[in-house]
Structure formats: structure tokens, C-alpha cells
Amino acid sequence: EDQVTQSPEALRLQEGESSSLNCSYTVSGLRGLFWYRQDPGKGPEFLFTLYSAGEEKEKERLKATLTKKESFLHITAPKPEDSATYLCAVAGRGGGSNYKLTFGKGTLLTVNP
Amino acid sequence: NAGVTQTPKFRILKIGQSMTLQCAQDMNHNYMYWYRQDPGMGLKLIYYSVGAGITDKGEVPNGYNVSRSTTEDFPLRLELAAPSQTSVYFCASSESGEQYFGPGTRLTVT
């Protein structure tokens, strides 16, 4: 059974204070690891897909990295508008052609001005 | 493109009532999914579909039913609503890999 653990559960930063969110996973053959952003009262918004260890992807102040056991979402010089819950999910090879995702519980990020 | 749309946004049901949550996508995606999200519990997969006429159970299917008669629509049916079905429900679609989510339906069963 695929498992995803995210830490910390909540993180409070000052504007400009860089930090990282962690996503540890166990999966039977990784097909993809996905990061999403979720604002209160809204659906998750896709950010990144990582497919293999060593891969990195960037978008504005966000950078996602992947190892064989975990992924990090690095946030550089965050702004208050980066405040959201960040979700991590994995798809294992057991899903056939379908990417069935297993989600972590998320990290609630608050960036204070 | 509207992406993934869901109706209604909010609904209050009495115990034992039934209802259908609607989901539609205009991206011509083959794969569609229904999740529920409870506070502190993350997203749990209820049902999914790999194409019109093909559906399968996810992690938490009890108390729900689905159908997929067209590529665009994937309704979720609740029969005999129970308080345990109070949750926020999200529909998603994908072609390969990343899933795109709708805005959600907040359901309260009292």
C-alpha cells in the first residue's frame, strides 16, 4: 500500500524567510510524485510532477526536488500570497494505465508580512 | 475552457435523503475521479473512471455510487445519507499523470 507523510503539519514563516516542506513516501514503483497547492475553500491546484530521483522543477519562488524516499518543496523568499496548504501525492505502478494518487495530509504554510 | 465544474457548491441533507453531486469536464480527459476531504485526513479516493462506461472503486466507496455515460460527466450518487458522509467532495480529471480538480461541493448531513 502506498503511503505519504508530510511534515511539518503547519509552518509559519516571516516574509522573505526561506524554508522547505518535506514529503516522505513509500510506493511500489514510483510513476510520479505530485505537488499541489490548496487555498481555503478551493480545489487543489497542480504545481509540479517529478518522475525520477534527482529531478528538480521550479516555478517562481517554489522548487521541488525528489530522492528515492522523499521530496522537498523549497520556498525561497516567500510572500504572504504563498500562504496555502501544500499537498503531496504519489502514483505507484499498481494503478495500471491509470494514475491513482495517494495523498498526504498536507502542510499548512502561513507567511506573515 | 471551464476545466472541471461541480454543482452544487453547498448542500445540506437530512439523514436518509439521497442526492447526486454533478461533475463535468471540458478537456476531453479519459480519467475522472471523486475524492472526499475531511479535516486533518487528506484526500481519499471514492471512485474513479478510466473512460465512458468503465468505473471502479477507490479507497472509501461504501455509501456511494457512480456512473459514466459520457466522457464529460461523472456524477456521484449518495444513497441514504449518513452523518459520516459530511465532507467536502472534489472531482478531478486527467489524461496522464497530473489531475485537475474542480472547486468542490461542501456537504453536510444532519
PDB file of C-alpha atoms in Angstrom:
ATOM      1  CA  GLU A   1       0.000   0.000   0.000  1.00  0.00           C
ATOM      2  CA  ASP A   2       1.341   3.404  -0.991  1.00  0.00           C
ATOM      3  CA  GLN A   3       1.923   5.860   1.860  1.00  0.00           C
ATOM      4  CA  VAL A   4       2.714   9.573   2.000  1.00  0.00           C
ATOM      5  CA  THR A   5       3.741  11.514   5.107  1.00  0.00           C
ATOM      6  CA  GLN A   6       4.143  15.264   5.040  1.00  0.00           C
ATOM      7  CA  SER A   7       5.969  17.380   7.588  1.00  0.00           C
ATOM      8  CA  PRO A   8       5.616  19.681   9.309  1.00  0.00           C
ATOM      9  CA  GLU A   9       1.822  19.782   9.654  1.00  0.00           C
ATOM     10  CA  ALA A  10       1.985  23.559   9.905  1.00  0.00           C
ATOM     11  CA  LEU A  11       4.723  26.101   9.242  1.00  0.00           C
ATOM     12  CA  ARG A  12       4.693  29.780   9.992  1.00  0.00           C
ATOM     13  CA  LEU A  13       7.279  31.990   8.240  1.00  0.00           C
ATOM     14  CA  GLN A  14       8.071  35.649   8.061  1.00  0.00           C
ATOM     15  CA  GLU A  15       8.032  37.209   4.601  1.00  0.00           C
ATOM     16  CA  GLY A  16      11.406  36.557   2.988  1.00  0.00           C
ATOM     17  CA  GLU A  17      12.284  33.658   5.324  1.00  0.00           C
ATOM     18  CA  SER A  18      13.119  30.664   3.120  1.00  0.00           C
ATOM     19  CA  SER A  19      12.263  27.116   4.223  1.00  0.00           C
ATOM     20  CA  SER A  20      11.390  23.620   2.990  1.00  0.00           C
ATOM     21  CA  LEU A  21       8.430  21.280   3.235  1.00  0.00           C
ATOM     22  CA  ASN A  22       9.019  17.524   3.358  1.00  0.00           C
ATOM     23  CA  CYS A  23       7.127  14.655   1.718  1.00  0.00           C
ATOM     24  CA  SER A  24       8.249  11.139   2.627  1.00  0.00           C
ATOM     25  CA  TYR A  25       6.780   8.280   0.636  1.00  0.00           C
ATOM     26  CA  THR A  26       6.695   4.517   0.207  1.00  0.00           C
ATOM     27  CA  VAL A  27       5.370   3.199  -3.081  1.00  0.00           C
ATOM     28  CA  SER A  28       5.603   0.057  -5.168  1.00  0.00           C
ATOM     29  CA  GLY A  29       7.312   1.510  -8.212  1.00  0.00           C
ATOM     30  CA  LEU A  30       7.024   5.274  -8.461  1.00  0.00           C
ATOM     31  CA  ARG A  31       5.254   6.522 -11.552  1.00  0.00           C
ATOM     32  CA  GLY A  32       5.129  10.128 -10.384  1.00  0.00           C
ATOM     33  CA  LEU A  33       5.177  12.411  -7.365  1.00  0.00           C
ATOM     34  CA  PHE A  34       2.877  15.407  -7.493  1.00  0.00           C
ATOM     35  CA  TRP A  35       2.744  18.689  -5.575  1.00  0.00           C
ATOM     36  CA  TYR A  36      -0.451  20.697  -5.277  1.00  0.00           C
ATOM     37  CA  ARG A  37      -1.390  23.986  -3.650  1.00  0.00           C
ATOM     38  CA  GLN A  38      -4.792  24.341  -1.988  1.00  0.00           C
ATOM     39  CA  ASP A  39      -6.289  27.648  -0.896  1.00  0.00           C
ATOM     40  CA  PRO A  40      -9.100  27.696   1.692  1.00  0.00           C
ATOM     41  CA  GLY A  41     -12.452  26.726   0.179  1.00  0.00           C
ATOM     42  CA  LYS A  42     -10.950  25.778  -3.187  1.00  0.00           C
ATOM     43  CA  GLY A  43      -9.835  22.670  -5.008  1.00  0.00           C
ATOM     44  CA  PRO A  44      -6.176  21.635  -5.193  1.00  0.00           C
ATOM     45  CA  GLU A  45      -4.150  23.401  -7.882  1.00  0.00           C
ATOM     46  CA  PHE A  46      -1.456  21.418  -9.680  1.00  0.00           C
ATOM     47  CA  LEU A  47       2.124  22.644  -9.227  1.00  0.00           C
ATOM     48  CA  PHE A  48       4.701  20.005 -10.225  1.00  0.00           C
ATOM     49  CA  THR A  49       5.213  16.415 -11.298  1.00  0.00           C
ATOM     50  CA  LEU A  50       8.509  14.642 -10.554  1.00  0.00           C
ATOM     51  CA  TYR A  51       9.213  11.264 -12.101  1.00  0.00           C
ATOM     52  CA  SER A  52      12.670  10.096 -11.004  1.00  0.00           C
ATOM     53  CA  ALA A  53      15.228  10.637  -8.267  1.00  0.00           C
ATOM     54  CA  GLY A  54      17.424  13.661  -8.890  1.00  0.00           C
ATOM     55  CA  GLU A  55      14.768  15.533 -10.826  1.00  0.00           C
ATOM     56  CA  GLU A  56      14.062  19.175  -9.923  1.00  0.00           C
ATOM     57  CA  LYS A  57      11.404  21.603 -11.077  1.00  0.00           C
ATOM     58  CA  GLU A  58      10.943  25.302 -10.390  1.00  0.00           C
ATOM     59  CA  LYS A  59       8.118  27.775 -10.555  1.00  0.00           C
ATOM     60  CA  GLU A  60       8.583  31.318  -9.299  1.00  0.00           C
ATOM     61  CA  ARG A  61       9.618  31.016  -5.621  1.00  0.00           C
ATOM     62  CA  LEU A  62       8.978  27.254  -5.473  1.00  0.00           C
ATOM     63  CA  LYS A  63      11.414  24.453  -6.234  1.00  0.00           C
ATOM     64  CA  ALA A  64      10.573  20.764  -5.924  1.00  0.00           C
ATOM     65  CA  THR A  65      13.209  18.044  -5.614  1.00  0.00           C
ATOM     66  CA  LEU A  66      12.976  14.246  -5.474  1.00  0.00           C
ATOM     67  CA  THR A  67      15.012  11.419  -3.950  1.00  0.00           C
ATOM     68  CA  LYS A  68      14.158   7.719  -3.750  1.00  0.00           C
ATOM     69  CA  LYS A  69      12.441   8.202  -0.391  1.00  0.00           C
ATOM     70  CA  GLU A  70      11.303  11.812  -0.178  1.00  0.00           C
ATOM     71  CA  SER A  71      10.569  15.066  -1.920  1.00  0.00           C
ATOM     72  CA  PHE A  72      11.154  18.601  -0.766  1.00  0.00           C
ATOM     73  CA  LEU A  73       9.300  21.738  -1.711  1.00  0.00           C
ATOM     74  CA  HIS A  74      11.701  24.623  -1.195  1.00  0.00           C
ATOM     75  CA  ILE A  75      10.189  28.070  -0.815  1.00  0.00           C
ATOM     76  CA  THR A  76      12.612  30.934  -1.414  1.00  0.00           C
ATOM     77  CA  ALA A  77      11.852  34.387  -0.032  1.00  0.00           C
ATOM     78  CA  PRO A  78       8.153  33.643   0.446  1.00  0.00           C
ATOM     79  CA  LYS A  79       5.445  36.275   0.221  1.00  0.00           C
ATOM     80  CA  PRO A  80       2.107  36.358   2.073  1.00  0.00           C
ATOM     81  CA  GLU A  81       0.358  35.195  -1.121  1.00  0.00           C
ATOM     82  CA  ASP A  82       2.268  31.902  -0.831  1.00  0.00           C
ATOM     83  CA  SER A  83       0.169  31.088   2.233  1.00  0.00           C
ATOM     84  CA  ALA A  84      -1.797  27.900   1.479  1.00  0.00           C
ATOM     85  CA  THR A  85      -1.896  24.188   2.203  1.00  0.00           C
ATOM     86  CA  TYR A  86       0.629  22.263   0.123  1.00  0.00           C
ATOM     87  CA  LEU A  87      -0.293  18.682  -0.744  1.00  0.00           C
ATOM     88  CA  CYS A  88       1.987  15.890  -1.893  1.00  0.00           C
ATOM     89  CA  ALA A  89       0.734  12.786  -3.721  1.00  0.00           C
ATOM     90  CA  VAL A  90       2.275   9.708  -5.303  1.00  0.00           C
ATOM     91  CA  ALA A  91       1.196   7.344  -8.054  1.00  0.00           C
ATOM     92  CA  GLY A  92       2.538   3.803  -7.939  1.00  0.00           C
ATOM     93  CA  ARG A  93       2.743   1.201 -10.682  1.00  0.00           C
ATOM     94  CA  GLY A  94      -0.206  -0.726  -9.252  1.00  0.00           C
ATOM     95  CA  GLY A  95      -2.708   1.519 -10.962  1.00  0.00           C
ATOM     96  CA  GLY A  96      -2.229   0.196 -14.492  1.00  0.00           C
ATOM     97  CA  SER A  97      -2.637   2.908 -17.120  1.00  0.00           C
ATOM     98  CA  ASN A  98      -4.473   4.992 -14.561  1.00  0.00           C
ATOM     99  CA  TYR A  99      -2.627   7.336 -12.187  1.00  0.00           C
ATOM    100  CA  LYS A 100      -4.372   6.620  -8.877  1.00  0.00           C
ATOM    101  CA  LEU A 101      -2.980   9.114  -6.400  1.00  0.00           C
ATOM    102  CA  THR A 102      -2.306   8.635  -2.694  1.00  0.00           C
ATOM    103  CA  PHE A 103      -2.243  11.983  -0.917  1.00  0.00           C
ATOM    104  CA  GLY A 104      -0.525  13.161   2.235  1.00  0.00           C
ATOM    105  CA  LYS A 105      -2.377  15.231   4.795  1.00  0.00           C
ATOM    106  CA  GLY A 106      -0.682  18.437   3.701  1.00  0.00           C
ATOM    107  CA  THR A 107       1.393  21.224   5.229  1.00  0.00           C
ATOM    108  CA  LEU A 108      -0.377  24.451   6.138  1.00  0.00           C
ATOM    109  CA  LEU A 109       2.000  27.301   5.306  1.00  0.00           C
ATOM    110  CA  THR A 110       1.397  30.781   6.709  1.00  0.00           C
ATOM    111  CA  VAL A 111       3.630  33.648   5.599  1.00  0.00           C
ATOM    112  CA  ASN A 112       3.370  36.761   7.733  1.00  0.00           C
ATOM    113  CA  PRO A 113       4.142  40.201   6.264  1.00  0.00           C
TER     114      PRO A 113
ATOM    115  CA  ASN B   1     -12.097  26.101 -21.109  1.00  0.00           C
ATOM    116  CA  ALA B   2     -14.047  25.912 -17.873  1.00  0.00           C
ATOM    117  CA  GLY B   3     -11.932  22.941 -16.750  1.00  0.00           C
ATOM    118  CA  VAL B   4     -13.674  20.842 -14.104  1.00  0.00           C
ATOM    119  CA  THR B   5     -17.004  22.123 -12.812  1.00  0.00           C
ATOM    120  CA  GLN B   6     -19.009  20.843  -9.853  1.00  0.00           C
ATOM    121  CA  THR B   7     -22.538  21.527  -8.680  1.00  0.00           C
ATOM    122  CA  PRO B   8     -23.864  22.328  -6.169  1.00  0.00           C
ATOM    123  CA  LYS B   9     -21.267  24.280  -4.161  1.00  0.00           C
ATOM    124  CA  PHE B  10     -23.059  23.653  -0.873  1.00  0.00           C
ATOM    125  CA  ARG B  11     -25.798  21.290   0.245  1.00  0.00           C
ATOM    126  CA  ILE B  12     -27.421  20.278   3.500  1.00  0.00           C
ATOM    127  CA  LEU B  13     -29.095  16.862   3.607  1.00  0.00           C
ATOM    128  CA  LYS B  14     -31.160  15.156   6.226  1.00  0.00           C
ATOM    129  CA  ILE B  15     -30.191  11.646   7.316  1.00  0.00           C
ATOM    130  CA  GLY B  16     -31.627   9.104   4.878  1.00  0.00           C
ATOM    131  CA  GLN B  17     -32.034  11.508   1.958  1.00  0.00           C
ATOM    132  CA  SER B  18     -30.342  10.909  -1.375  1.00  0.00           C
ATOM    133  CA  MET B  19     -28.633  13.260  -3.781  1.00  0.00           C
ATOM    134  CA  THR B  20     -26.373  13.416  -6.817  1.00  0.00           C
ATOM    135  CA  LEU B  21     -23.230  15.525  -6.968  1.00  0.00           C
ATOM    136  CA  GLN B  22     -22.555  16.649 -10.506  1.00  0.00           C
ATOM    137  CA  CYS B  23     -19.127  16.834 -12.148  1.00  0.00           C
ATOM    138  CA  ALA B  24     -18.272  17.826 -15.704  1.00  0.00           C
ATOM    139  CA  GLN B  25     -15.021  18.452 -17.560  1.00  0.00           C
ATOM    140  CA  ASP B  26     -14.407  20.014 -20.969  1.00  0.00           C
ATOM    141  CA  MET B  27     -10.806  18.871 -21.504  1.00  0.00           C
ATOM    142  CA  ASN B  28     -11.728  15.563 -23.150  1.00  0.00           C
ATOM    143  CA  HIS B  29      -9.899  13.677 -20.407  1.00  0.00           C
ATOM    144  CA  ASN B  30     -10.425   9.919 -20.181  1.00  0.00           C
ATOM    145  CA  TYR B  31      -9.771   9.607 -16.434  1.00  0.00           C
ATOM    146  CA  MET B  32     -12.067  11.063 -13.823  1.00  0.00           C
ATOM    147  CA  TYR B  33     -12.038  10.760 -10.023  1.00  0.00           C
ATOM    148  CA  TRP B  34     -14.100  11.502  -6.949  1.00  0.00           C
ATOM    149  CA  TYR B  35     -12.424  12.329  -3.631  1.00  0.00           C
ATOM    150  CA  ARG B  36     -13.614  13.332  -0.231  1.00  0.00           C
ATOM    151  CA  GLN B  37     -11.593  15.603   2.047  1.00  0.00           C
ATOM    152  CA  ASP B  38     -12.098  15.629   5.790  1.00  0.00           C
ATOM    153  CA  PRO B  39     -10.248  17.936   8.194  1.00  0.00           C
ATOM    154  CA  GLY B  40      -6.810  16.542   9.031  1.00  0.00           C
ATOM    155  CA  MET B  41      -7.389  13.409   6.932  1.00  0.00           C
ATOM    156  CA  GLY B  42      -6.218  14.310   3.444  1.00  0.00           C
ATOM    157  CA  LEU B  43      -7.937  13.417   0.190  1.00  0.00           C
ATOM    158  CA  LYS B  44      -9.422   9.920  -0.040  1.00  0.00           C
ATOM    159  CA  LEU B  45     -10.391   8.346  -3.376  1.00  0.00           C
ATOM    160  CA  ILE B  46     -14.040   7.247  -3.549  1.00  0.00           C
ATOM    161  CA  TYR B  47     -14.456   6.080  -7.147  1.00  0.00           C
ATOM    162  CA  TYR B  48     -12.705   6.559 -10.426  1.00  0.00           C
ATOM    163  CA  SER B  49     -13.337   6.021 -14.130  1.00  0.00           C
ATOM    164  CA  VAL B  50     -10.902   5.266 -16.948  1.00  0.00           C
ATOM    165  CA  GLY B  51     -13.412   6.067 -19.668  1.00  0.00           C
ATOM    166  CA  ALA B  52     -17.085   6.175 -20.570  1.00  0.00           C
ATOM    167  CA  GLY B  53     -18.839   3.084 -19.260  1.00  0.00           C
ATOM    168  CA  ILE B  54     -15.925   1.999 -17.020  1.00  0.00           C
ATOM    169  CA  THR B  55     -15.804   2.722 -13.293  1.00  0.00           C
ATOM    170  CA  ASP B  56     -14.070   1.186 -10.302  1.00  0.00           C
ATOM    171  CA  LYS B  57     -13.923   1.532  -6.528  1.00  0.00           C
ATOM    172  CA  GLY B  58     -11.344   3.577  -4.725  1.00  0.00           C
ATOM    173  CA  GLU B  59     -10.353   3.519  -1.073  1.00  0.00           C
ATOM    174  CA  VAL B  60     -13.693   4.584   0.507  1.00  0.00           C
ATOM    175  CA  PRO B  61     -16.596   3.586  -1.823  1.00  0.00           C
ATOM    176  CA  ASN B  62     -19.210   2.469   0.722  1.00  0.00           C
ATOM    177  CA  GLY B  63     -22.401   4.529   0.588  1.00  0.00           C
ATOM    178  CA  TYR B  64     -21.678   5.942  -2.871  1.00  0.00           C
ATOM    179  CA  ASN B  65     -22.350   5.021  -6.483  1.00  0.00           C
ATOM    180  CA  VAL B  66     -21.123   6.420  -9.782  1.00  0.00           C
ATOM    181  CA  SER B  67     -21.843   6.165 -13.479  1.00  0.00           C
ATOM    182  CA  ARG B  68     -20.007   7.418 -16.552  1.00  0.00           C
ATOM    183  CA  SER B  69     -22.202   7.507 -19.632  1.00  0.00           C
ATOM    184  CA  THR B  70     -20.207  10.232 -21.420  1.00  0.00           C
ATOM    185  CA  THR B  71     -16.575  11.374 -21.433  1.00  0.00           C
ATOM    186  CA  GLU B  72     -17.595  14.735 -19.979  1.00  0.00           C
ATOM    187  CA  ASP B  73     -19.765  13.796 -16.989  1.00  0.00           C
ATOM    188  CA  PHE B  74     -19.091  11.750 -13.860  1.00  0.00           C
ATOM    189  CA  PRO B  75     -21.893  12.094 -11.283  1.00  0.00           C
ATOM    190  CA  LEU B  76     -21.573  10.786  -7.724  1.00  0.00           C
ATOM    191  CA  ARG B  77     -24.708   9.401  -6.108  1.00  0.00           C
ATOM    192  CA  LEU B  78     -25.257   9.286  -2.336  1.00  0.00           C
ATOM    193  CA  GLU B  79     -27.983   6.886  -1.229  1.00  0.00           C
ATOM    194  CA  LEU B  80     -29.378   7.069   2.319  1.00  0.00           C
ATOM    195  CA  ALA B  81     -27.138   9.889   3.500  1.00  0.00           C
ATOM    196  CA  ALA B  82     -25.421   9.428   6.864  1.00  0.00           C
ATOM    197  CA  PRO B  83     -23.630  11.945   9.136  1.00  0.00           C
ATOM    198  CA  SER B  84     -20.332  10.194   8.288  1.00  0.00           C
ATOM    199  CA  GLN B  85     -20.732  11.482   4.726  1.00  0.00           C
ATOM    200  CA  THR B  86     -20.417  15.093   5.872  1.00  0.00           C
ATOM    201  CA  SER B  87     -17.346  16.222   3.964  1.00  0.00           C
ATOM    202  CA  VAL B  88     -16.026  18.266   1.077  1.00  0.00           C
ATOM    203  CA  TYR B  89     -16.189  16.382  -2.208  1.00  0.00           C
ATOM    204  CA  PHE B  90     -13.801  17.022  -5.088  1.00  0.00           C
ATOM    205  CA  CYS B  91     -13.992  15.783  -8.632  1.00  0.00           C
ATOM    206  CA  ALA B  92     -10.844  15.613 -10.763  1.00  0.00           C
ATOM    207  CA  SER B  93      -9.865  14.647 -14.286  1.00  0.00           C
ATOM    208  CA  SER B  94      -6.637  13.739 -16.037  1.00  0.00           C
ATOM    209  CA  GLU B  95      -5.282  12.450 -19.298  1.00  0.00           C
ATOM    210  CA  SER B  96      -1.990  11.189 -17.916  1.00  0.00           C
ATOM    211  CA  GLY B  97      -0.284  11.993 -14.649  1.00  0.00           C
ATOM    212  CA  GLU B  98      -1.423  15.223 -13.069  1.00  0.00           C
ATOM    213  CA  GLN B  99      -5.057  15.556 -12.069  1.00  0.00           C
ATOM    214  CA  TYR B 100      -7.057  18.771 -12.360  1.00  0.00           C
ATOM    215  CA  PHE B 101      -9.580  19.437  -9.645  1.00  0.00           C
ATOM    216  CA  GLY B 102     -12.953  21.133  -9.501  1.00  0.00           C
ATOM    217  CA  PRO B 103     -13.905  23.712  -6.853  1.00  0.00           C
ATOM    218  CA  GLY B 104     -15.617  21.193  -4.579  1.00  0.00           C
ATOM    219  CA  THR B 105     -19.027  20.566  -3.019  1.00  0.00           C
ATOM    220  CA  ARG B 106     -19.409  21.059   0.725  1.00  0.00           C
ATOM    221  CA  LEU B 107     -21.988  18.571   2.020  1.00  0.00           C
ATOM    222  CA  THR B 108     -23.479  18.498   5.487  1.00  0.00           C
ATOM    223  CA  VAL B 109     -25.689  15.620   6.626  1.00  0.00           C
ATOM    224  CA  THR B 110     -27.749  16.312   9.773  1.00  0.00           C
TER     225      THR B 110
END
